[in-house]
PDB file of C-alpha atoms in Angstrom:
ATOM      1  CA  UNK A  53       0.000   0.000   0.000  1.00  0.00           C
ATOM      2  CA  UNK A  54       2.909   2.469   0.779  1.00  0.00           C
ATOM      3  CA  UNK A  55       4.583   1.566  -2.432  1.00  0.00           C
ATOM      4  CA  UNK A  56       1.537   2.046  -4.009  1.00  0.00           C
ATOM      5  CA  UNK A  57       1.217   5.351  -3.016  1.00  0.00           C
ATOM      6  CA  UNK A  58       4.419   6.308  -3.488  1.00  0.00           C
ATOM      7  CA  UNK A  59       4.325   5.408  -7.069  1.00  0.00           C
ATOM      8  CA  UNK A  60       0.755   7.141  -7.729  1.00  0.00           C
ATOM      9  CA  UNK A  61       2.062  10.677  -6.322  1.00  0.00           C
ATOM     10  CA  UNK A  62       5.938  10.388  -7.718  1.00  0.00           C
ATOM     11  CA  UNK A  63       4.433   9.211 -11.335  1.00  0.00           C
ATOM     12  CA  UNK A  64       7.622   6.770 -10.893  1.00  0.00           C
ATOM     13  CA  UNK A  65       7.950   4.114 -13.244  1.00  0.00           C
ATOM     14  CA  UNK A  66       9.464   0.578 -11.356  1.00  0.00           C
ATOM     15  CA  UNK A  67      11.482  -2.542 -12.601  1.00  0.00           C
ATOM     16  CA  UNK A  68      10.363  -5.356 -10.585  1.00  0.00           C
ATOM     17  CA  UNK A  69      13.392  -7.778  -9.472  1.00  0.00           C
ATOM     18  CA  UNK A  70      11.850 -11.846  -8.911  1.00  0.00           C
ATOM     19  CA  UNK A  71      14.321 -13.379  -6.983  1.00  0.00           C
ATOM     20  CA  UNK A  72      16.089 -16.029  -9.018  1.00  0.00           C
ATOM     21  CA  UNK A  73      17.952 -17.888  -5.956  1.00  0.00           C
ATOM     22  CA  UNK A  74      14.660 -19.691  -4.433  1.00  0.00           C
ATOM     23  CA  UNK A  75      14.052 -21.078  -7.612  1.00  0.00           C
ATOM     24  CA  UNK A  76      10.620 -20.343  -6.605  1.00  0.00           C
ATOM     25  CA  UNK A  77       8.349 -19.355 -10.323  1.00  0.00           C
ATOM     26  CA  UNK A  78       5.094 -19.633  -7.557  1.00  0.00           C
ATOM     27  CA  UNK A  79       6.457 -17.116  -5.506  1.00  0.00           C
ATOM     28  CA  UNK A  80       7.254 -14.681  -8.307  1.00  0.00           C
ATOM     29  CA  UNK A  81       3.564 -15.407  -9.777  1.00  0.00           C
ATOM     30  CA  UNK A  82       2.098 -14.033  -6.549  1.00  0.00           C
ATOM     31  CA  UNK A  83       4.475 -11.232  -6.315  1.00  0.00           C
ATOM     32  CA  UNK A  84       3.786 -10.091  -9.988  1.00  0.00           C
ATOM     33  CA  UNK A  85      -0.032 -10.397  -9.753  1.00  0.00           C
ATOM     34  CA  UNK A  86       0.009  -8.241  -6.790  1.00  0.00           C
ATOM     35  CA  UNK A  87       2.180  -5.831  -8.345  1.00  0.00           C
ATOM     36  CA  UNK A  88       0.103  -5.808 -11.652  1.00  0.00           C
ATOM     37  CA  UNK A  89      -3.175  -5.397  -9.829  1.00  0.00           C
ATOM     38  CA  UNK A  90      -2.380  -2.622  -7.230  1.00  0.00           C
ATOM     39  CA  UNK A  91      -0.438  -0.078  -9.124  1.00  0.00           C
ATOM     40  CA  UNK A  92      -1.063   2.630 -11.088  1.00  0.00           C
ATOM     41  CA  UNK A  93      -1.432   0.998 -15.078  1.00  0.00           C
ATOM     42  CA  UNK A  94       1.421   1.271 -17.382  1.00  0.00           C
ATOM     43  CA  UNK A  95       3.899   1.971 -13.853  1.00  0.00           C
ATOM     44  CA  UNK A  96       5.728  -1.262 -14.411  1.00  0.00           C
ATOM     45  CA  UNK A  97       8.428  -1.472 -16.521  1.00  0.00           C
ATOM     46  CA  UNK A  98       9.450  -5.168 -16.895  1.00  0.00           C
ATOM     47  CA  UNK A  99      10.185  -7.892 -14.240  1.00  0.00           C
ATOM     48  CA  UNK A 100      13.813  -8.424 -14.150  1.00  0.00           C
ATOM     49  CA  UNK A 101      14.634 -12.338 -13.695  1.00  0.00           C
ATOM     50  CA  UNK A 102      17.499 -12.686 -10.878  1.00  0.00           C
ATOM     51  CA  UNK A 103      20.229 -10.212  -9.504  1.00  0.00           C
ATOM     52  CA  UNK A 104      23.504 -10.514 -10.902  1.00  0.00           C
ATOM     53  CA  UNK A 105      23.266 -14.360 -11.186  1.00  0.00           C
ATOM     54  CA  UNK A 106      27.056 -14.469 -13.248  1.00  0.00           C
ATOM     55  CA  UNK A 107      28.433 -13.569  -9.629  1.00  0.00           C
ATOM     56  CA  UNK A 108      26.879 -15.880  -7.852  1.00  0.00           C
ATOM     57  CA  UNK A 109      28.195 -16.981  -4.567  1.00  0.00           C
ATOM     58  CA  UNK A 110      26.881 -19.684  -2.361  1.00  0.00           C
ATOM     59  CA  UNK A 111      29.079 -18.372   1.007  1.00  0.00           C
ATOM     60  CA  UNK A 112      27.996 -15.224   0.142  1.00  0.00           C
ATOM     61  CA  UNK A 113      24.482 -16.101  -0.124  1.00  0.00           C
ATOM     62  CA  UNK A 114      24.745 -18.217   3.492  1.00  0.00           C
ATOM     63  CA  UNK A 115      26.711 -15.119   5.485  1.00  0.00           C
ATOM     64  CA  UNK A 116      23.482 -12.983   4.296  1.00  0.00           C
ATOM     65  CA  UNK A 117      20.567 -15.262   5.103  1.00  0.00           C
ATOM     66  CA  UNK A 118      22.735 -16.883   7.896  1.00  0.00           C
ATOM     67  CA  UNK A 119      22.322 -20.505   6.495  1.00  0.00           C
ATOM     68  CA  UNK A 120      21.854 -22.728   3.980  1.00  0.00           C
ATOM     69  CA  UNK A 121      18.284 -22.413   3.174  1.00  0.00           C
ATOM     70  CA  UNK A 122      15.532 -19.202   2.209  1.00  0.00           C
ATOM     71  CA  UNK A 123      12.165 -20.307   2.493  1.00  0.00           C
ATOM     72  CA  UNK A 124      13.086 -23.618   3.465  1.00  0.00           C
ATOM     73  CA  UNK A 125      14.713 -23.785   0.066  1.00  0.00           C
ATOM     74  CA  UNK A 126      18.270 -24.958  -0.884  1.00  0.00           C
ATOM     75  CA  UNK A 127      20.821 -22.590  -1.362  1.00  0.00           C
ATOM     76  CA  UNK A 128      21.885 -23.881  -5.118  1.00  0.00           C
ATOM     77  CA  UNK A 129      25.651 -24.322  -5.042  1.00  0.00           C
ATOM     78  CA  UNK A 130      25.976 -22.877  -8.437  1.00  0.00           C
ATOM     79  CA  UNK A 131      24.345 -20.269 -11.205  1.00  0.00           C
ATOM     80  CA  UNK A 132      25.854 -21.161 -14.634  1.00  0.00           C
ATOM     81  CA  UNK A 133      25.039 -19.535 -18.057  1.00  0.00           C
ATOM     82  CA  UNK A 134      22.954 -22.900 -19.000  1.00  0.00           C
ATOM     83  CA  UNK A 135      21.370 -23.195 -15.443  1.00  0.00           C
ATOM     84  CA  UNK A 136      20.343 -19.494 -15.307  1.00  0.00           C
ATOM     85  CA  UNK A 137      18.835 -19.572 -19.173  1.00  0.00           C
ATOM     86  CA  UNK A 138      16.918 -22.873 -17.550  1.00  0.00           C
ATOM     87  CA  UNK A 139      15.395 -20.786 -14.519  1.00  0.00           C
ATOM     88  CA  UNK A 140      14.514 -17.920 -16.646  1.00  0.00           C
ATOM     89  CA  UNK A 141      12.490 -20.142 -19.539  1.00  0.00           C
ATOM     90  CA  UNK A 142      10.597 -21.616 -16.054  1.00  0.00           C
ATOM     91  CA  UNK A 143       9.973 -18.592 -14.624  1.00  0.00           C
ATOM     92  CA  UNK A 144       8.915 -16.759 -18.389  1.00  0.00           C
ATOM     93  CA  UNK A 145       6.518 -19.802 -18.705  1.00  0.00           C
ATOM     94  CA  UNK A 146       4.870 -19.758 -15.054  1.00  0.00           C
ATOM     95  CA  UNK A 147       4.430 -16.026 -15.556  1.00  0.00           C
ATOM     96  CA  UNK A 148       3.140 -16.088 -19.065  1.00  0.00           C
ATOM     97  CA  UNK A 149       0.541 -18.524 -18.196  1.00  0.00           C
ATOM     98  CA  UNK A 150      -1.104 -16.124 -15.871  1.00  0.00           C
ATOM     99  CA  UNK A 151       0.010 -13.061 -17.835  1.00  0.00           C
ATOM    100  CA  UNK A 152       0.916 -13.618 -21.710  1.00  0.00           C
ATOM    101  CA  UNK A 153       1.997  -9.661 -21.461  1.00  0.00           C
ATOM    102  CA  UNK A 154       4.464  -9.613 -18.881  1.00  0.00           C
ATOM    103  CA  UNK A 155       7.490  -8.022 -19.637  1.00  0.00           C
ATOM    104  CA  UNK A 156      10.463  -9.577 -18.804  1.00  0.00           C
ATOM    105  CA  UNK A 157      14.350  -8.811 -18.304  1.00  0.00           C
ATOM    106  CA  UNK A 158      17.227  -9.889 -18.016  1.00  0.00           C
ATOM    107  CA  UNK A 159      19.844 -11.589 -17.360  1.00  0.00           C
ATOM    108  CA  UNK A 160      21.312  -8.133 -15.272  1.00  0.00           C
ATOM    109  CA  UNK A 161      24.821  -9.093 -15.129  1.00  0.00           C
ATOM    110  CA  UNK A 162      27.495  -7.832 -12.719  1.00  0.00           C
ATOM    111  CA  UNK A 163      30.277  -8.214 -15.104  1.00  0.00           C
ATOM    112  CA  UNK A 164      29.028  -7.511 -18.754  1.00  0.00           C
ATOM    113  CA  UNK A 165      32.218  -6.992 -20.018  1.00  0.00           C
ATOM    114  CA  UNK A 166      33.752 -10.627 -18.945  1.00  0.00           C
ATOM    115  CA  UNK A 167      30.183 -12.559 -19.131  1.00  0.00           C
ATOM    116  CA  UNK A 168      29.065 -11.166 -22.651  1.00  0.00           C
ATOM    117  CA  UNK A 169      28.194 -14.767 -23.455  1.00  0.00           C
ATOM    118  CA  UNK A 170      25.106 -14.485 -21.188  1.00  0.00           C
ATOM    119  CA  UNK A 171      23.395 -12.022 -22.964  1.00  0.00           C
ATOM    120  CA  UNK A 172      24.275 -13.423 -26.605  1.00  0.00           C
ATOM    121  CA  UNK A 173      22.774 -16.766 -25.508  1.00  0.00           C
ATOM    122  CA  UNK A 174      19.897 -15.216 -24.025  1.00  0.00           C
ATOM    123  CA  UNK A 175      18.861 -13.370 -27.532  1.00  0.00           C
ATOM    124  CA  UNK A 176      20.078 -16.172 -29.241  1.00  0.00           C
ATOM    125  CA  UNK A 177      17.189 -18.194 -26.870  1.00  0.00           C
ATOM    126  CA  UNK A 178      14.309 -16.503 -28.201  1.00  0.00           C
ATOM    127  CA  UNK A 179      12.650 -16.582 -25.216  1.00  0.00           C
ATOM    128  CA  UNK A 180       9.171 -15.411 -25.448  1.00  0.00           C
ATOM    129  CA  UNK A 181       8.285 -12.196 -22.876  1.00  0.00           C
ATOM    130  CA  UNK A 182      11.741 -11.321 -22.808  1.00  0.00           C
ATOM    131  CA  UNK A 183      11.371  -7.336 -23.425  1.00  0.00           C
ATOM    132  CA  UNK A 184      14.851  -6.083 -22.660  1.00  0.00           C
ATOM    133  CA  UNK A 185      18.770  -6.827 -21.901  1.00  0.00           C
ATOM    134  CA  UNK A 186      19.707  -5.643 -18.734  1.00  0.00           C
ATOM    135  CA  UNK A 187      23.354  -5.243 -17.044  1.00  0.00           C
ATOM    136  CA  UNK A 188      24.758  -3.354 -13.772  1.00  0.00           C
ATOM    137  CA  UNK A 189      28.198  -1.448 -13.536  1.00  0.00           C
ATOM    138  CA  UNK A 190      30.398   0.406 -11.821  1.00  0.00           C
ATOM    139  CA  UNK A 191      33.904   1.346 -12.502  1.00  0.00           C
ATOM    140  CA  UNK A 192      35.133   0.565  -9.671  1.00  0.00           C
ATOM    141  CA  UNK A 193      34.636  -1.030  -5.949  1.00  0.00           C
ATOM    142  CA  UNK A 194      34.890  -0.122  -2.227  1.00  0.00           C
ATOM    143  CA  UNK A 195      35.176  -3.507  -1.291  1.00  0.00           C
ATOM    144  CA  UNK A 196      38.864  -4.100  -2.350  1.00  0.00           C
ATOM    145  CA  UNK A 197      42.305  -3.637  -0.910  1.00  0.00           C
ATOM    146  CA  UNK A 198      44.102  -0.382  -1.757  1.00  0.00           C
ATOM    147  CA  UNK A 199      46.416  -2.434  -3.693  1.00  0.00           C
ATOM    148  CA  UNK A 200      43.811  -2.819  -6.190  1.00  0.00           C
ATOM    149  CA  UNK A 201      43.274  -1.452  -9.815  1.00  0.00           C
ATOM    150  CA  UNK A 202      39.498  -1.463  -8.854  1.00  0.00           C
ATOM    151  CA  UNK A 203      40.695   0.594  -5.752  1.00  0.00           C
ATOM    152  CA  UNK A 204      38.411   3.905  -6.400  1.00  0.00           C
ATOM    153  CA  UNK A 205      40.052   7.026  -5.858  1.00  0.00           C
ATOM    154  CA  UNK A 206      39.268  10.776  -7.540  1.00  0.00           C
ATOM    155  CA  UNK A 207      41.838  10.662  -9.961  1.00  0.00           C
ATOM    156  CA  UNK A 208      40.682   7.515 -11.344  1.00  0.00           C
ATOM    157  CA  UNK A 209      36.904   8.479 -11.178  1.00  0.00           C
ATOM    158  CA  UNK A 210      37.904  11.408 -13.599  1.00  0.00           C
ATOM    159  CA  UNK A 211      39.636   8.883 -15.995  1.00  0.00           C
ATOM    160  CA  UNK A 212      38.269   7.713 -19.602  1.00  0.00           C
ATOM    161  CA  UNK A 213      38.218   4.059 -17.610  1.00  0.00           C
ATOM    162  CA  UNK A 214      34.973   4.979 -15.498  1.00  0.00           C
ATOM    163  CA  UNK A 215      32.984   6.711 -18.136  1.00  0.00           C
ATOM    164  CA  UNK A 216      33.666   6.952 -22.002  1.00  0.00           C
ATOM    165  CA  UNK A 217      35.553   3.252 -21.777  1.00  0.00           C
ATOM    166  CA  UNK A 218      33.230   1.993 -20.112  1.00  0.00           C
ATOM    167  CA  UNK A 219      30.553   2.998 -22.387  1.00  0.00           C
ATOM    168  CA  UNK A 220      32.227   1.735 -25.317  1.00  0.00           C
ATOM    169  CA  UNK A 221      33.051  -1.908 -23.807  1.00  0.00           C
ATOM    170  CA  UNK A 222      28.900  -2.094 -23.560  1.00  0.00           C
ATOM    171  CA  UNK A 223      28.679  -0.913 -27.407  1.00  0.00           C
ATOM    172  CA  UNK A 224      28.740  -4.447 -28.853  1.00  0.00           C
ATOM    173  CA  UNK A 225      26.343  -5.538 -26.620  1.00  0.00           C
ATOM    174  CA  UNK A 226      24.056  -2.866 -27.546  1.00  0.00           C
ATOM    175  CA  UNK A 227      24.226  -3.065 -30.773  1.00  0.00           C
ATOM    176  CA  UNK A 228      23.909  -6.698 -30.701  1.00  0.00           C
ATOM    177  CA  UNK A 229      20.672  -6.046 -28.445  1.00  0.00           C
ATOM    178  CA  UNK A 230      19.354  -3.598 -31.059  1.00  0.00           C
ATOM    179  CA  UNK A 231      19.414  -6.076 -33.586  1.00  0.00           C
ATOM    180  CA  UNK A 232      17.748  -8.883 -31.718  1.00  0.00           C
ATOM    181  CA  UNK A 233      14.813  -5.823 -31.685  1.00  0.00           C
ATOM    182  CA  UNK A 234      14.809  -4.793 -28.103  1.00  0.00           C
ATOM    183  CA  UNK A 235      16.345  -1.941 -26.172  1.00  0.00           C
ATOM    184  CA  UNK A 236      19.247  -2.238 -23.397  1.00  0.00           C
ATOM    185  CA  UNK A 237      19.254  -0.649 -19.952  1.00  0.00           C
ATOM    186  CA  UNK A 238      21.718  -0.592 -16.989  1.00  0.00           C
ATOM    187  CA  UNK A 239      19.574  -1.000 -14.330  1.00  0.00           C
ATOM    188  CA  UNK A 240      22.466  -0.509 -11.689  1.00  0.00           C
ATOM    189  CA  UNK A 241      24.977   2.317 -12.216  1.00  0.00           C
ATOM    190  CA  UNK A 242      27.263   4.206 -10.162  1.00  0.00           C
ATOM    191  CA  UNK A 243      30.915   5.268 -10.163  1.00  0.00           C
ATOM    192  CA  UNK A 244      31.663   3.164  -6.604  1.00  0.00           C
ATOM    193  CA  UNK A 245      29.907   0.314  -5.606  1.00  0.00           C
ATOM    194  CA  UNK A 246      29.683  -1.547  -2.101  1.00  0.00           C
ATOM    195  CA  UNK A 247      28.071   1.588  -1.143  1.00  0.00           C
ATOM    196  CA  UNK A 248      31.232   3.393  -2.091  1.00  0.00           C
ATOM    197  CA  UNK A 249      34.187   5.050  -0.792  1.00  0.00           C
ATOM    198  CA  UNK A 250      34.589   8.235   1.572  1.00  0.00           C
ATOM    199  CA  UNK A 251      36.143  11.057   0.163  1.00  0.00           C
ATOM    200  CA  UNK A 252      35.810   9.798  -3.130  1.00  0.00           C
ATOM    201  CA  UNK A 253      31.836   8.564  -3.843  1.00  0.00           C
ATOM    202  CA  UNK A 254      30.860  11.889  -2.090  1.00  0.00           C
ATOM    203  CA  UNK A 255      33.070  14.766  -3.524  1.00  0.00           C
ATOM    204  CA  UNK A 256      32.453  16.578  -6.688  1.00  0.00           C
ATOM    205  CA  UNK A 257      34.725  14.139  -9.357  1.00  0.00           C
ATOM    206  CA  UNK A 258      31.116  12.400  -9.040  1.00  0.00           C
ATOM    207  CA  UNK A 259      29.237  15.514 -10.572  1.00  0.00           C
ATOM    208  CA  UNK A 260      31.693  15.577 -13.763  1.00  0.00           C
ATOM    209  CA  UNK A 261      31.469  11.517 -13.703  1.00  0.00           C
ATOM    210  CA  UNK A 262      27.987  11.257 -13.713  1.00  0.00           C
ATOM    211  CA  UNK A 263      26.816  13.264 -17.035  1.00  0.00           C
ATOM    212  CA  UNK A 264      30.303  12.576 -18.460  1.00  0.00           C
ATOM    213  CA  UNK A 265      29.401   8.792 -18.207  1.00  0.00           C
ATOM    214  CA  UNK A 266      25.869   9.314 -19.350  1.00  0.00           C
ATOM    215  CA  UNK A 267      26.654  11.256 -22.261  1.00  0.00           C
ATOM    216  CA  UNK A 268      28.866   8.038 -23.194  1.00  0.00           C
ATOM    217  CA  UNK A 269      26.625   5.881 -22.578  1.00  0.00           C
ATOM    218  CA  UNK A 270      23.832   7.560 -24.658  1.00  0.00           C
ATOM    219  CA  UNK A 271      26.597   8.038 -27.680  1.00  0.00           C
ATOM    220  CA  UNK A 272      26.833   4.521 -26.985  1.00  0.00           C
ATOM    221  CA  UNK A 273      22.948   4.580 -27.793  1.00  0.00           C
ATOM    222  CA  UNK A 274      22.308   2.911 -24.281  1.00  0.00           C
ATOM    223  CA  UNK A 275      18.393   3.001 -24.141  1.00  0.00           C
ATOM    224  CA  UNK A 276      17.913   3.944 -20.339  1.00  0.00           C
ATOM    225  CA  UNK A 277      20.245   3.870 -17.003  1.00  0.00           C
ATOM    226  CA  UNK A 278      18.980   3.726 -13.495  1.00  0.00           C
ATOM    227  CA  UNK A 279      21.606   4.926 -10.632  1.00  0.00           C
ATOM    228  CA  UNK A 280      21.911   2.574  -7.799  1.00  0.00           C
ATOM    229  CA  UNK A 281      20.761   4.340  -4.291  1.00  0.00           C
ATOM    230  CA  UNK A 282      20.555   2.629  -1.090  1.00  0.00           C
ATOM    231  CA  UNK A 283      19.635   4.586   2.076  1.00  0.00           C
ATOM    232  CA  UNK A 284      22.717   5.412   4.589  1.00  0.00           C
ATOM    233  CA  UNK A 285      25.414   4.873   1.790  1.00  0.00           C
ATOM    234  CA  UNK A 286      27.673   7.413   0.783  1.00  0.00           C
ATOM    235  CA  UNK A 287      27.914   6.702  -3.115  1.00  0.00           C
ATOM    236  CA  UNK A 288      23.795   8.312  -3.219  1.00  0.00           C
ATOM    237  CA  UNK A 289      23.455  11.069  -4.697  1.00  0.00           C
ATOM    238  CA  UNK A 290      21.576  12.808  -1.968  1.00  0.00           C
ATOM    239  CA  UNK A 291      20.511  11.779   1.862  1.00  0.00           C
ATOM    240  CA  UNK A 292      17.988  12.052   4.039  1.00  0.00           C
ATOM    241  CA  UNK A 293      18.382  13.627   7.505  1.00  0.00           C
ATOM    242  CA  UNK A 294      16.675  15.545  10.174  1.00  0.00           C
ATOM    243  CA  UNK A 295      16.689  18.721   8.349  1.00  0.00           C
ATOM    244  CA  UNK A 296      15.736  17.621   5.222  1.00  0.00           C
ATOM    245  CA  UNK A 297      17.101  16.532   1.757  1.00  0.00           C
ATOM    246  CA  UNK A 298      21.117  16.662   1.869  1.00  0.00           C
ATOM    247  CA  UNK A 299      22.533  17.187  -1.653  1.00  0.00           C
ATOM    248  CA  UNK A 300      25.004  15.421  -2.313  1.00  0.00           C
ATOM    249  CA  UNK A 301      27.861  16.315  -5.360  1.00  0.00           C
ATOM    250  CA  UNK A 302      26.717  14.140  -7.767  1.00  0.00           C
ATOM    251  CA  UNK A 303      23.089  15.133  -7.521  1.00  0.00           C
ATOM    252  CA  UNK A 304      24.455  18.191  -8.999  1.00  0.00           C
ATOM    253  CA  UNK A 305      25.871  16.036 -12.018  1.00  0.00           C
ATOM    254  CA  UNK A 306      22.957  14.492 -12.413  1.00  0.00           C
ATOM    255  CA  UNK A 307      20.936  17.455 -12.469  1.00  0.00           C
ATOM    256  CA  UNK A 308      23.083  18.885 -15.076  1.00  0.00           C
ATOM    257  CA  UNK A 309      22.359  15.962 -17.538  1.00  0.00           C
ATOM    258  CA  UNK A 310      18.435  16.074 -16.972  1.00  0.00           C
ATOM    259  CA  UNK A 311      18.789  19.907 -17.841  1.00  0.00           C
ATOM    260  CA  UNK A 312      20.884  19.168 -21.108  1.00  0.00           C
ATOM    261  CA  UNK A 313      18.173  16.550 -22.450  1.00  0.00           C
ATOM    262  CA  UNK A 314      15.571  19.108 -23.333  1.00  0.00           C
ATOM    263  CA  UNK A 315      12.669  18.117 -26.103  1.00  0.00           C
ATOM    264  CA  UNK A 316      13.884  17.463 -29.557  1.00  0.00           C
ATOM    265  CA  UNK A 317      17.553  17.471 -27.906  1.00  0.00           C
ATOM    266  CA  UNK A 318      20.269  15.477 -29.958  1.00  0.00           C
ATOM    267  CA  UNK A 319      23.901  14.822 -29.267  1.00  0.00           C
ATOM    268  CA  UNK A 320      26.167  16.023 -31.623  1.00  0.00           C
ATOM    269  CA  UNK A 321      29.310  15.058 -33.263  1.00  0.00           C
ATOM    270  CA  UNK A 322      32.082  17.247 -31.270  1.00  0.00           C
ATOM    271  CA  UNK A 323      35.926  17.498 -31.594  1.00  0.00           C
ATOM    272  CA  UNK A 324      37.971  18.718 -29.041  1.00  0.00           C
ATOM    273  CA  UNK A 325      42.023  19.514 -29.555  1.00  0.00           C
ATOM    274  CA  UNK A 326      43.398  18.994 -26.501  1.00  0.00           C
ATOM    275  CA  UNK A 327      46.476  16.969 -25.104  1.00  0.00           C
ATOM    276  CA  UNK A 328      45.028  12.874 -23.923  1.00  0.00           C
ATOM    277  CA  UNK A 329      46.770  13.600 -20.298  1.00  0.00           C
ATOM    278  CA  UNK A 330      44.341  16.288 -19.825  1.00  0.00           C
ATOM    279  CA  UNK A 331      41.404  13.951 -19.441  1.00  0.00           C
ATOM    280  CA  UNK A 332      38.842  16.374 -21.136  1.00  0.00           C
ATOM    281  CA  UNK A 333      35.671  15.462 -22.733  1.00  0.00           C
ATOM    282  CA  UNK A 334      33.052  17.771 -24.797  1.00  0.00           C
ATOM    283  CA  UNK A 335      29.376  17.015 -25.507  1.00  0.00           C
ATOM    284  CA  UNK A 336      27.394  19.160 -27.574  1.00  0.00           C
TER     285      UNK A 336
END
């Protein structure tokens, strides 16, 4: 009912994640029913299959639910490509059967880049209700050692790596989604994740990241991007405390981008002479 609510004054628009590790199609059935039938029509984007099932971790999985079971369901010791394209054909058929116009995504990888197989099989699948290609990233991680090229500091969230390279390693994919007919969406993005870094996830390298990265991404003719945001985490672009809204830097970045998309917008071819070492962009 709160959700609800939330969604009929915001005018929000939602991606609906079915958990994928219960192995539980029932489950999902009563989840997406509910969803279809209380909110607002046309709200619902798709129902994305799973969470980042290429990165699956049993141990991980245990430490969070504190056991070996969810539901009084296994833990399943692996996800692979062919086990994951198994669960999503069950879970498009159970659905289907109540709902022939579900939409569906997937397979919302954590490591597109390494794991492109996973979306090439799942077009290749033809799997019917499958409406989109998702995929999460983020340049870099505040879960690893200093030592680490993944380490996230400022200088390296104002390098090509964490926005125009990135957005180029996801053009094949794109492109390859295009063809298959249907559109491609990061439905996590962010420059840190692990709910990022201090002094780094909330100073202002995030506002130049953020529409630098975007811009890429639409050159890159990415159809849509959601950021990640998790309450109490310092990589969100804004918090809320006991005075209010707190704006945080890359709110500003992303405000910026909004602003620059105005109706009939386009982006434009653009050259800019200018040394590599500076690390400039332009978009026009």
């Amino acid at each position: 009912q709160l959700t609800t609510g939330i969604v009929h004054q915001l005018g929000v628009r939602l991606i609906i994640d079915l958990n994928l590790i219960t192995n539980s199609p029932a489950t999902a059935v009563a989840w997406a029913q509910a969803a279809v039938t209380r909110l607002p029509q046309k709200s619902i984007i798709g129902f994305e299959i799973g969470n980042e099932p290429d990165i699956y971790s049993q141990s991980s999985w245990k430490r969070v639910t504190a056991g070996d079971l969810i539901a009084g369901r296994a833990l399943p010791a692996a996800l692979t490509l062919n086990s994951y394209l198994s669960d999503f054909r069950l879970y498009a058929s159970t659905l289907r059967a109540v709902d022939s116009h579900l939409p569906l995504i997937g397979p919302a990888l954590a490591e597109p880049r390494r794991h492109w197989p996973w979306v090439r099989a799942l077009l290749a699948a033809h799997i019917p209700g499958l409406s989109m290609v998702s995929v999460h990233r983020y340049p870099y991680s505040g879960c690893v050692r200093r030592r680490s090229a993944s380490f996230p500091t400022i200088a390296r969230i104002l390098s090509p790596h964490a926005s125009t390279v990135l957005a180029a390693d996801l053009a094949p994919m794109i492109a390859a989604t295009h063809r298959a007919g249907l559109p491609f969406r990061l439905t996590e993005l962010n420059s840190v994740t692990c709910g990022g870094r201090p002094r780094v996830s909330d100073t202002f390298a995030t506002a130049l990241w953020a529409p630098d990265t975007l811009f890429a991404l639409l050159r890159a003719r990415a159809d849509g991007v959601n950021l990640h945001v998790r309450a109490n985490t310092i990589n969100a672009p804004f918090a809320f405390t006991p005075r209010g809204l707190f704006a945080r830097p890359l709110l500003y970045g992303l405000i910026m981008f909004s602003r620059a998309l105005a109706d009939g917008s386009a982006l434009l071819p653009a050259h800019l002479g200018a040394t590599p070492s500076l690390n400039l962009h332009t978009w026009v």
